mmCIF file of C-alpha atoms and ligand atoms in Angstrom:
data_model
loop_
_atom_site.group_PDB
_atom_site.id
_atom_site.type_symbol
_atom_site.label_atom_id
_atom_site.label_comp_id
_atom_site.label_asym_id
_atom_site.label_seq_id
_atom_site.Cartn_x
_atom_site.Cartn_y
_atom_site.Cartn_z
ATOM 1 C CA MET A 123 77.340 -32.901 46.168
ATOM 2 C CA LYS A 124 75.875 -36.444 45.852
ATOM 3 C CA LEU A 125 75.541 -37.677 42.228
ATOM 4 C CA SER A 126 71.740 -38.045 42.556
ATOM 5 C CA ARG A 127 71.323 -34.443 43.576
ATOM 6 C CA PHE A 128 73.636 -33.324 40.784
ATOM 7 C CA LEU A 129 71.620 -35.228 38.175
ATOM 8 C CA LEU A 130 68.287 -33.775 39.527
ATOM 9 C CA LEU A 131 69.767 -30.260 39.267
ATOM 10 C CA ILE A 132 70.808 -30.914 35.658
ATOM 11 C CA ALA A 133 67.224 -32.194 34.822
ATOM 12 C CA VAL A 134 65.602 -29.081 36.336
ATOM 13 C CA LEU A 135 68.024 -26.823 34.439
ATOM 14 C CA ILE A 136 67.203 -28.638 31.168
ATOM 15 C CA ALA A 137 63.403 -28.277 31.762
ATOM 16 C CA ALA A 138 63.810 -24.554 32.590
ATOM 17 C CA LEU A 139 65.853 -24.024 29.425
ATOM 18 C CA ALA A 140 63.127 -25.860 27.388
ATOM 19 C CA VAL A 141 60.411 -23.595 28.846
ATOM 20 C CA ALA A 142 62.445 -20.475 28.149
ATOM 21 C CA ALA A 143 62.920 -21.565 24.530
ATOM 22 C CA CYS A 144 59.096 -21.597 24.190
ATOM 23 C CA GLY A 145 58.835 -17.912 25.035
ATOM 24 C CA GLY A 146 58.929 -18.437 28.678
ATOM 25 C CA ALA A 147 55.317 -19.138 29.128
ATOM 26 C CA ALA A 148 54.248 -22.655 29.927
ATOM 27 C CA PRO A 149 52.399 -24.120 26.882
ATOM 28 C CA ALA A 150 48.789 -22.999 27.127
ATOM 29 C CA ALA A 151 46.166 -25.582 27.793
ATOM 30 C CA PRO A 152 44.237 -26.448 24.537
ATOM 31 C CA LYS A 153 41.721 -23.628 23.763
ATOM 32 C CA GLU A 154 38.158 -24.380 24.868
ATOM 33 C CA GLU A 155 36.008 -24.827 21.718
ATOM 34 C CA ALA A 156 33.481 -21.905 21.580
ATOM 35 C CA ALA A 157 29.947 -23.143 22.188
ATOM 36 C CA PRO A 158 27.962 -23.354 18.908
ATOM 37 C CA GLN A 159 25.491 -20.634 19.939
ATOM 38 C CA GLU A 160 28.316 -18.268 20.756
ATOM 39 C CA GLU A 161 29.811 -18.978 17.340
ATOM 40 C CA ALA A 162 26.485 -18.452 15.657
ATOM 41 C CA ALA A 163 25.934 -15.183 17.492
ATOM 42 C CA ALA A 164 29.364 -14.039 16.501
ATOM 43 C CA GLU A 165 28.585 -14.767 12.798
ATOM 44 C CA ALA A 166 24.933 -13.533 12.460
ATOM 45 C CA PRO A 167 24.708 -10.008 10.948
ATOM 46 C CA ALA A 168 23.474 -7.383 13.401
ATOM 47 C CA GLU A 169 19.721 -6.621 13.131
ATOM 48 C CA LYS A 170 19.041 -3.556 10.985
ATOM 49 C CA THR A 171 17.278 -0.598 12.537
ATOM 50 C CA TYR A 172 15.153 2.008 10.770
ATOM 51 C CA GLU A 173 18.201 4.278 10.545
ATOM 52 C CA ASP A 174 20.038 1.540 8.597
ATOM 53 C CA LEU A 175 17.130 1.005 6.196
ATOM 54 C CA VAL A 176 17.335 2.131 2.537
ATOM 55 C CA VAL A 177 13.915 1.907 0.847
ATOM 56 C CA GLY A 178 12.920 2.430 -2.786
ATOM 57 C CA TYR A 179 9.275 3.436 -3.264
ATOM 58 C CA ALA A 180 7.669 3.424 -6.753
ATOM 59 C CA GLN A 181 4.560 5.596 -6.337
ATOM 60 C CA ILE A 182 1.836 5.785 -9.021
ATOM 61 C CA GLY A 183 1.482 9.544 -9.338
ATOM 62 C CA ALA A 184 -0.554 12.410 -7.825
ATOM 63 C CA GLU A 185 -3.943 11.752 -9.479
ATOM 64 C CA SER A 186 -6.190 12.243 -6.449
ATOM 65 C CA GLU A 187 -6.535 13.598 -2.905
ATOM 66 C CA TRP A 188 -6.156 10.016 -1.777
ATOM 67 C CA ARG A 189 -2.804 9.621 -3.526
ATOM 68 C CA THR A 190 -1.552 12.914 -2.154
ATOM 69 C CA ALA A 191 -2.340 11.732 1.373
ATOM 70 C CA ASN A 192 -0.771 8.335 0.666
ATOM 71 C CA THR A 193 2.468 9.953 -0.579
ATOM 72 C CA ALA A 194 2.572 12.266 2.429
ATOM 73 C CA SER A 195 2.252 9.286 4.767
ATOM 74 C CA ILE A 196 5.101 7.393 3.042
ATOM 75 C CA LYS A 197 7.432 10.423 3.044
ATOM 76 C CA GLU A 198 6.608 11.809 6.497
ATOM 77 C CA GLU A 199 6.969 8.430 8.209
ATOM 78 C CA ALA A 200 10.401 7.878 6.577
ATOM 79 C CA GLU A 201 11.488 11.279 7.897
ATOM 80 C CA LYS A 202 10.177 10.480 11.366
ATOM 81 C CA LEU A 203 11.899 7.063 11.528
ATOM 82 C CA GLY A 204 15.183 8.098 9.921
ATOM 83 C CA VAL A 205 14.705 5.729 6.970
ATOM 84 C CA GLU A 206 16.612 6.638 3.762
ATOM 85 C CA LEU A 207 13.763 6.870 1.204
ATOM 86 C CA LYS A 208 14.323 6.904 -2.572
ATOM 87 C CA PHE A 209 10.927 8.021 -3.931
ATOM 88 C CA SER A 210 9.659 7.998 -7.510
ATOM 89 C CA ASP A 211 6.401 9.504 -8.929
ATOM 90 C CA ALA A 212 5.460 7.669 -12.156
ATOM 91 C CA GLN A 213 2.772 10.109 -13.376
ATOM 92 C CA GLN A 214 0.417 7.106 -13.583
ATOM 93 C CA LYS A 215 2.622 5.358 -16.192
ATOM 94 C CA GLN A 216 3.613 1.728 -15.639
ATOM 95 C CA GLU A 217 6.789 2.081 -17.669
ATOM 96 C CA ASN A 218 7.983 4.768 -15.273
ATOM 97 C CA GLN A 219 7.312 2.546 -12.275
ATOM 98 C CA ILE A 220 9.270 -0.283 -13.905
ATOM 99 C CA LYS A 221 12.183 2.093 -14.616
ATOM 100 C CA ALA A 222 12.125 3.227 -10.991
ATOM 101 C CA ILE A 223 12.203 -0.364 -9.705
ATOM 102 C CA ARG A 224 15.213 -1.137 -11.949
ATOM 103 C CA SER A 225 16.954 1.937 -10.605
ATOM 104 C CA PHE A 226 16.323 0.819 -7.021
ATOM 105 C CA ILE A 227 17.772 -2.608 -7.885
ATOM 106 C CA ALA A 228 20.892 -0.968 -9.360
ATOM 107 C CA GLN A 229 21.242 1.083 -6.183
ATOM 108 C CA GLN A 230 20.888 -2.122 -4.136
ATOM 109 C CA VAL A 231 18.226 -0.779 -1.766
ATOM 110 C CA ASP A 232 17.191 -3.021 1.137
ATOM 111 C CA VAL A 233 13.522 -3.275 0.150
ATOM 112 C CA ILE A 234 11.222 -2.019 -2.643
ATOM 113 C CA GLY A 235 7.687 -0.731 -2.061
ATOM 114 C CA VAL A 236 5.374 -0.329 -5.058
ATOM 115 C CA SER A 237 1.726 0.595 -5.656
ATOM 116 C CA PRO A 238 1.146 -1.075 -9.071
ATOM 117 C CA VAL A 239 -0.815 1.289 -11.318
ATOM 118 C CA VAL A 240 -2.364 -1.728 -13.071
ATOM 119 C CA GLU A 241 -2.510 -5.410 -12.115
ATOM 120 C CA THR A 242 -0.578 -6.949 -15.033
ATOM 121 C CA GLY A 243 2.929 -6.563 -16.542
ATOM 122 C CA TRP A 244 5.075 -6.892 -13.385
ATOM 123 C CA GLU A 245 6.465 -10.449 -13.464
ATOM 124 C CA THR A 246 9.748 -9.658 -15.267
ATOM 125 C CA VAL A 247 10.828 -6.739 -13.108
ATOM 126 C CA PHE A 248 9.704 -8.411 -9.874
ATOM 127 C CA GLN A 249 11.799 -11.449 -10.848
ATOM 128 C CA GLU A 250 14.773 -9.118 -11.387
ATOM 129 C CA ALA A 251 14.285 -7.788 -7.838
ATOM 130 C CA LYS A 252 14.052 -11.346 -6.486
ATOM 131 C CA ASP A 253 17.225 -12.365 -8.366
ATOM 132 C CA ALA A 254 18.957 -9.348 -6.811
ATOM 133 C CA GLY A 255 17.812 -10.496 -3.358
ATOM 134 C CA ILE A 256 15.627 -7.413 -2.823
ATOM 135 C CA PRO A 257 12.168 -8.086 -1.296
ATOM 136 C CA VAL A 258 9.134 -6.380 -2.901
ATOM 137 C CA ILE A 259 6.224 -5.145 -0.779
ATOM 138 C CA LEU A 260 2.944 -4.351 -2.605
ATOM 139 C CA VAL A 261 1.372 -1.238 -1.057
ATOM 140 C CA ASP A 262 -2.185 -0.037 -1.735
ATOM 141 C CA ARG A 263 -2.782 -2.064 -4.928
ATOM 142 C CA ARG A 264 -2.207 -5.717 -5.818
ATOM 143 C CA ALA A 265 -0.291 -7.045 -8.837
ATOM 144 C CA ASP A 266 -1.191 -10.195 -10.779
ATOM 145 C CA VAL A 267 2.055 -12.112 -10.201
ATOM 146 C CA PRO A 268 3.035 -15.434 -8.584
ATOM 147 C CA GLU A 269 3.012 -15.052 -4.778
ATOM 148 C CA GLU A 270 6.732 -15.851 -4.498
ATOM 149 C CA LEU A 271 7.574 -12.585 -6.295
ATOM 150 C CA TYR A 272 6.373 -10.353 -3.459
ATOM 151 C CA VAL A 273 6.639 -10.635 0.297
ATOM 152 C CA THR A 274 3.299 -9.135 1.324
ATOM 153 C CA TYR A 275 0.378 -6.933 0.191
ATOM 154 C CA LEU A 276 -0.491 -4.017 2.481
ATOM 155 C CA GLY A 277 -3.830 -2.570 1.443
ATOM 156 C CA SER A 278 -7.600 -2.630 1.315
ATOM 157 C CA ASP A 279 -10.140 -5.230 0.301
ATOM 158 C CA PHE A 280 -11.473 -3.399 -2.763
ATOM 159 C CA VAL A 281 -14.145 -6.020 -3.439
ATOM 160 C CA GLU A 282 -15.514 -5.402 0.078
ATOM 161 C CA GLU A 283 -15.447 -1.655 -0.552
ATOM 162 C CA GLY A 284 -17.554 -2.246 -3.692
ATOM 163 C CA ARG A 285 -19.972 -4.454 -1.758
ATOM 164 C CA LYS A 286 -20.365 -1.763 0.929
ATOM 165 C CA ALA A 287 -21.117 0.825 -1.789
ATOM 166 C CA GLY A 288 -23.672 -1.528 -3.345
ATOM 167 C CA ASP A 289 -25.378 -2.117 0.005
ATOM 168 C CA VAL A 290 -25.707 1.655 0.545
ATOM 169 C CA MET A 291 -27.006 2.141 -3.010
ATOM 170 C CA MET A 292 -29.742 -0.433 -2.378
ATOM 171 C CA ASP A 293 -30.724 1.451 0.801
ATOM 172 C CA LEU A 294 -30.846 4.723 -1.168
ATOM 173 C CA LEU A 295 -32.890 3.128 -4.009
ATOM 174 C CA PRO A 296 -35.230 0.679 -2.236
ATOM 175 C CA GLU A 297 -37.437 0.526 -5.365
ATOM 176 C CA GLY A 298 -34.374 0.071 -7.605
ATOM 177 C CA GLY A 299 -33.265 2.521 -10.297
ATOM 178 C CA ASN A 300 -30.809 3.446 -13.044
ATOM 179 C CA VAL A 301 -27.193 3.842 -11.912
ATOM 180 C CA VAL A 302 -24.236 5.200 -13.898
ATOM 181 C CA GLU A 303 -20.724 4.125 -12.869
ATOM 182 C CA LEU A 304 -17.470 6.116 -12.947
ATOM 183 C CA VAL A 305 -14.742 3.460 -13.048
ATOM 184 C CA GLY A 306 -11.183 3.962 -11.759
ATOM 185 C CA THR A 307 -7.996 3.520 -13.815
ATOM 186 C CA VAL A 308 -8.627 0.758 -16.370
ATOM 187 C CA GLY A 309 -6.895 -2.462 -15.328
ATOM 188 C CA SER A 310 -6.142 -1.325 -11.785
ATOM 189 C CA ALA A 311 -6.982 -3.573 -8.840
ATOM 190 C CA PRO A 312 -9.302 -1.008 -7.170
ATOM 191 C CA ALA A 313 -11.241 -0.479 -10.427
ATOM 192 C CA ASN A 314 -11.578 -4.200 -11.147
ATOM 193 C CA ASP A 315 -12.533 -5.143 -7.607
ATOM 194 C CA ARG A 316 -14.799 -2.203 -6.742
ATOM 195 C CA ALA A 317 -16.788 -2.959 -9.896
ATOM 196 C CA LYS A 318 -16.947 -6.635 -8.929
ATOM 197 C CA GLY A 319 -18.035 -6.021 -5.338
ATOM 198 C CA PHE A 320 -20.733 -3.502 -6.290
ATOM 199 C CA ARG A 321 -22.249 -5.922 -8.831
ATOM 200 C CA GLU A 322 -22.178 -8.780 -6.318
ATOM 201 C CA ALA A 323 -24.189 -6.601 -3.912
ATOM 202 C CA VAL A 324 -26.849 -5.236 -6.291
ATOM 203 C CA GLU A 325 -27.431 -8.193 -8.618
ATOM 204 C CA GLY A 326 -30.683 -10.111 -8.094
ATOM 205 C CA GLU A 327 -33.897 -8.532 -6.748
ATOM 206 C CA SER A 328 -32.589 -4.997 -6.052
ATOM 207 C CA GLY A 329 -34.042 -3.554 -9.267
ATOM 208 C CA ILE A 330 -30.825 -1.574 -9.670
ATOM 209 C CA GLU A 331 -29.548 -1.453 -13.248
ATOM 210 C CA ILE A 332 -26.128 -0.120 -14.269
ATOM 211 C CA ILE A 333 -27.087 1.732 -17.478
ATOM 212 C CA ALA A 334 -23.603 3.162 -18.207
ATOM 213 C CA SER A 335 -20.054 2.488 -17.006
ATOM 214 C CA GLN A 336 -16.898 4.322 -18.095
ATOM 215 C CA SER A 337 -13.438 5.122 -16.685
ATOM 216 C CA GLY A 338 -12.720 8.537 -15.192
ATOM 217 C CA ASP A 339 -9.154 7.395 -14.343
ATOM 218 C CA PHE A 340 -9.605 8.392 -10.660
ATOM 219 C CA THR A 341 -9.300 12.123 -11.510
ATOM 220 C CA ARG A 342 -11.748 15.031 -10.970
ATOM 221 C CA ALA A 343 -11.296 16.362 -14.509
ATOM 222 C CA LYS A 344 -12.013 13.049 -16.222
ATOM 223 C CA GLY A 345 -14.845 12.298 -13.798
ATOM 224 C CA LYS A 346 -16.533 15.572 -14.779
ATOM 225 C CA GLU A 347 -16.014 14.915 -18.489
ATOM 226 C CA VAL A 348 -17.498 11.395 -18.378
ATOM 227 C CA MET A 349 -20.447 12.521 -16.218
ATOM 228 C CA GLU A 350 -21.209 15.221 -18.825
ATOM 229 C CA ALA A 351 -21.367 12.473 -21.447
ATOM 230 C CA PHE A 352 -23.617 10.310 -19.231
ATOM 231 C CA LEU A 353 -25.984 13.287 -18.763
ATOM 232 C CA LYS A 354 -26.020 14.023 -22.492
ATOM 233 C CA THR A 355 -27.032 10.419 -23.240
ATOM 234 C CA HIS A 356 -29.286 9.540 -20.288
ATOM 235 C CA GLY A 357 -30.257 12.903 -18.759
ATOM 236 C CA GLU A 358 -32.968 12.662 -16.137
ATOM 237 C CA ASP A 359 -33.205 8.856 -16.504
ATOM 238 C CA ILE A 360 -30.179 8.703 -14.201
ATOM 239 C CA ASP A 361 -31.237 8.036 -10.598
ATOM 240 C CA ALA A 362 -27.791 7.638 -9.044
ATOM 241 C CA LEU A 363 -24.022 7.621 -9.577
ATOM 242 C CA TYR A 364 -21.522 5.075 -8.224
ATOM 243 C CA ALA A 365 -18.004 6.554 -8.372
ATOM 244 C CA HIS A 366 -14.919 4.395 -7.635
ATOM 245 C CA ASN A 367 -13.319 7.372 -5.863
ATOM 246 C CA ASP A 368 -14.275 10.728 -4.346
ATOM 247 C CA ASP A 369 -12.259 12.778 -6.856
ATOM 248 C CA MET A 370 -14.329 11.498 -9.778
ATOM 249 C CA ALA A 371 -17.504 12.019 -7.723
ATOM 250 C CA ILE A 372 -16.522 15.654 -7.025
ATOM 251 C CA GLY A 373 -15.909 16.211 -10.744
ATOM 252 C CA ALA A 374 -19.301 14.633 -11.501
ATOM 253 C CA ILE A 375 -20.995 16.911 -8.947
ATOM 254 C CA GLN A 376 -19.803 19.910 -10.973
ATOM 255 C CA ALA A 377 -21.166 18.359 -14.171
ATOM 256 C CA ILE A 378 -24.555 17.591 -12.578
ATOM 257 C CA GLU A 379 -24.895 21.164 -11.302
ATOM 258 C CA GLU A 380 -23.911 22.636 -14.680
ATOM 259 C CA TYR A 381 -26.550 20.388 -16.268
ATOM 260 C CA GLY A 382 -29.169 21.986 -13.965
ATOM 261 C CA LEU A 383 -29.822 19.103 -11.572
ATOM 262 C CA LYS A 384 -29.130 18.779 -7.837
ATOM 263 C CA PRO A 385 -26.373 16.268 -6.926
ATOM 264 C CA GLY A 386 -27.271 14.355 -3.775
ATOM 265 C CA GLU A 387 -31.001 14.894 -4.464
ATOM 266 C CA ASP A 388 -31.978 14.519 -8.170
ATOM 267 C CA ILE A 389 -29.004 12.200 -8.682
ATOM 268 C CA LEU A 390 -27.864 10.327 -5.566
ATOM 269 C CA ILE A 391 -24.107 9.691 -5.249
ATOM 270 C CA VAL A 392 -22.072 6.983 -3.519
ATOM 271 C CA SER A 393 -18.273 7.056 -3.756
ATOM 272 C CA ILE A 394 -15.131 5.603 -2.134
ATOM 273 C CA ASP A 395 -12.017 6.967 -0.317
ATOM 274 C CA ALA A 396 -13.499 9.267 2.400
ATOM 275 C CA VAL A 397 -11.119 12.166 1.655
ATOM 276 C CA ARG A 398 -11.831 15.606 3.164
ATOM 277 C CA GLY A 399 -13.391 16.780 -0.122
ATOM 278 C CA ALA A 400 -16.039 14.064 0.267
ATOM 279 C CA PHE A 401 -16.891 15.197 3.789
ATOM 280 C CA GLU A 402 -17.233 18.764 2.522
ATOM 281 C CA ALA A 403 -19.543 17.569 -0.294
ATOM 282 C CA MET A 404 -21.670 15.604 2.205
ATOM 283 C CA ILE A 405 -21.964 18.681 4.451
ATOM 284 C CA ALA A 406 -23.152 20.623 1.371
ATOM 285 C CA GLY A 407 -25.758 17.910 0.718
ATOM 286 C CA LYS A 408 -24.198 16.940 -2.648
ATOM 287 C CA LEU A 409 -22.869 13.462 -1.773
ATOM 288 C CA ASN A 410 -24.843 10.697 -0.029
ATOM 289 C CA CYS A 411 -22.079 8.363 1.195
ATOM 290 C CA THR A 412 -18.338 7.735 1.029
ATOM 291 C CA VAL A 413 -16.766 4.326 1.777
ATOM 292 C CA GLU A 414 -13.396 4.679 3.529
ATOM 293 C CA CYS A 415 -10.157 3.509 1.860
ATOM 294 C CA ASN A 416 -7.229 4.312 4.160
ATOM 295 C CA PRO A 417 -4.208 5.974 2.432
ATOM 296 C CA LEU A 418 -2.206 6.482 5.638
ATOM 297 C CA LEU A 419 -0.095 3.351 5.087
ATOM 298 C CA GLY A 420 3.377 4.750 5.942
ATOM 299 C CA PRO A 421 3.697 3.380 9.508
ATOM 300 C CA GLN A 422 2.552 -0.146 8.570
ATOM 301 C CA PHE A 423 4.759 -0.118 5.445
ATOM 302 C CA TYR A 424 8.018 0.624 7.269
ATOM 303 C CA ASP A 425 7.128 -1.764 10.082
ATOM 304 C CA LEU A 426 6.749 -4.522 7.476
ATOM 305 C CA ALA A 427 9.895 -3.423 5.598
ATOM 306 C CA LEU A 428 12.083 -3.643 8.709
ATOM 307 C CA LYS A 429 10.639 -7.031 9.683
ATOM 308 C CA VAL A 430 11.248 -8.398 6.182
ATOM 309 C CA VAL A 431 14.823 -7.090 6.024
ATOM 310 C CA ASN A 432 15.540 -8.680 9.412
ATOM 311 C CA GLY A 433 14.247 -12.017 8.191
ATOM 312 C CA GLU A 434 10.962 -12.064 10.103
ATOM 313 C CA THR A 435 7.928 -13.811 8.594
ATOM 314 C CA VAL A 436 4.987 -11.522 7.755
ATOM 315 C CA ASP A 437 1.428 -12.283 6.605
ATOM 316 C CA LYS A 438 0.934 -12.403 2.822
ATOM 317 C CA TRP A 439 -1.815 -9.749 3.184
ATOM 318 C CA VAL A 440 -2.080 -7.026 5.807
ATOM 319 C CA PRO A 441 -5.592 -5.547 5.304
ATOM 320 C CA SER A 442 -6.500 -1.942 6.253
ATOM 321 C CA GLU A 443 -9.282 -1.213 8.763
ATOM 322 C CA GLU A 444 -12.034 0.902 7.093
ATOM 323 C CA SER A 445 -15.491 2.387 7.726
ATOM 324 C CA VAL A 446 -18.451 3.973 5.846
ATOM 325 C CA TYR A 447 -19.485 7.611 6.315
ATOM 326 C CA PHE A 448 -22.804 9.463 5.769
ATOM 327 C CA PRO A 449 -23.839 13.156 5.628
ATOM 328 C CA GLU A 450 -25.232 13.221 9.161
ATOM 329 C CA GLN A 451 -21.746 12.394 10.549
ATOM 330 C CA ALA A 452 -19.746 14.657 8.209
ATOM 331 C CA GLU A 453 -19.801 17.964 10.117
ATOM 332 C CA ALA A 454 -18.638 16.405 13.394
ATOM 333 C CA LEU A 455 -15.965 14.198 11.805
ATOM 334 C CA LEU A 456 -14.400 16.649 9.319
ATOM 335 C CA PRO A 457 -12.129 18.425 11.849
ATOM 336 C CA GLU A 458 -10.483 15.141 12.876
ATOM 337 C CA ARG A 459 -10.015 13.744 9.382
ATOM 338 C CA LYS A 460 -6.289 13.268 8.671
ATOM 339 C CA TYR A 461 -6.657 13.209 4.857
HETATM 340 C C1 LIG B 1066 -7.099 2.793 -3.619
HETATM 341 C C2 LIG B 1066 -6.235 3.691 -4.476
HETATM 342 C C3 LIG B 1066 -7.062 4.484 -5.400
HETATM 343 C C4 LIG B 1066 -7.964 5.497 -4.702
HETATM 344 C C5 LIG B 1066 -7.936 6.617 -5.676
HETATM 345 O O1 LIG B 1066 -6.321 2.066 -2.739
HETATM 346 O O2 LIG B 1066 -5.325 2.893 -5.223
HETATM 347 O O3 LIG B 1066 -6.191 5.233 -6.234
HETATM 348 O O4 LIG B 1066 -9.250 5.020 -4.447
HETATM 349 C C6 LIG B 1066 -6.479 6.635 -6.041
HETATM 350 O O5 LIG B 1066 -8.374 7.846 -5.188
HETATM 351 O O6 LIG B 1066 -6.248 7.402 -7.159
#
C-alpha cells in the first residue's frame, strides 16, 4: 500500500474515533434561537376561563325585593358559568362587608365584587385588595374612593333616576304641591343621588315643595313607619310621596290606607326600582309610577370580572339601561317582568 494511501486511512480512522468519542452523533448545528414571539407565547400565562375564576362577592344584605333579585342574578349566573363564587351577606352593615373583603383577600380570590352599603369608609380595605393584587369591581353602588382603587363601576345613574322621578312628579302635579320624601339608606349612593336628581328636576317654577324628608332605609317596614309619622304631622296637606325605592313605597301605601286615605289618588306616589310589587300596586291603582333600576347585573359582572382577570381594559363605568313605567302599562308587562 502506497504511503499516501496509508496516511489517508490513518486520518479517516482518527476522525471516526473522534466522532465515536462524542457519542457517535456528529456535533449538532448550533440551535436556532427561538423567535421572540414564540418565546413570549411560551411564557405568557394561559387565559383564564369562567371555570377557572374564583370570585368573592360582598353583598349588602336582603333589605328589598330589588336586592333579592340582584343576589339571585349574581348567584345564578355563577352557577350557569361554572364560576367559583364566595358570597357574603352583610345584613346591611359596612363592617361585615369589610370583614368579607378581608376574608376574600386571605383566600386569594381572583377578583372581588362589592355593592358598598354606604359611599365612605372603603379606602383602607380597597388598598389592601390592591396591595394583594386583587382587582375590585363596584357593583350596583359607588364608593367614594380614588379611582385607582377599583377597576370599574357597574350600575345605574342614580341622579338620572331621581331626575326622571322629578319629571313625572311635575307632570302629576302641574299646579305644584306638597311632597314628602322617603329616603334610602343614609349615606348610600342611591339615596344621595336620587335626592339630588329629584331636586334638580323640581326646583324653580314647578311649585313643588318637599315638606318632609326622612330615611326608610329601603325597607317596607321602615317606609310604613316613617309614612305614619309624615301623616301624623302633615295629614291631608300631603299631595304626593317620592320614595327612593318601591319597598318603602309599598310600606307607605299600607300606612296611607290605614290612615283612611287612598294611595295613588288622595296621595300620588312615585318610586324607583320597578320590582314586581310595584307593578302589582300600579295595577291596583295605588302607585302612579316606578322608575326602573336594573338589579339583574350577574351576566355583566362576570363578563367584566373575566376581562379584568385576563388583563383586558374595561370602561371605568358600565351604566345599566333603564326605563320608566306607568299604571296603564302594568297589566301587560307584569307577566314578563324578571324581578
Ligand atoms: C339601587 C340599589 C337600591 C335599590 C333598593 O341600585 O342599591 O338598594 O333601589 C335596594 O331597593 O335596597
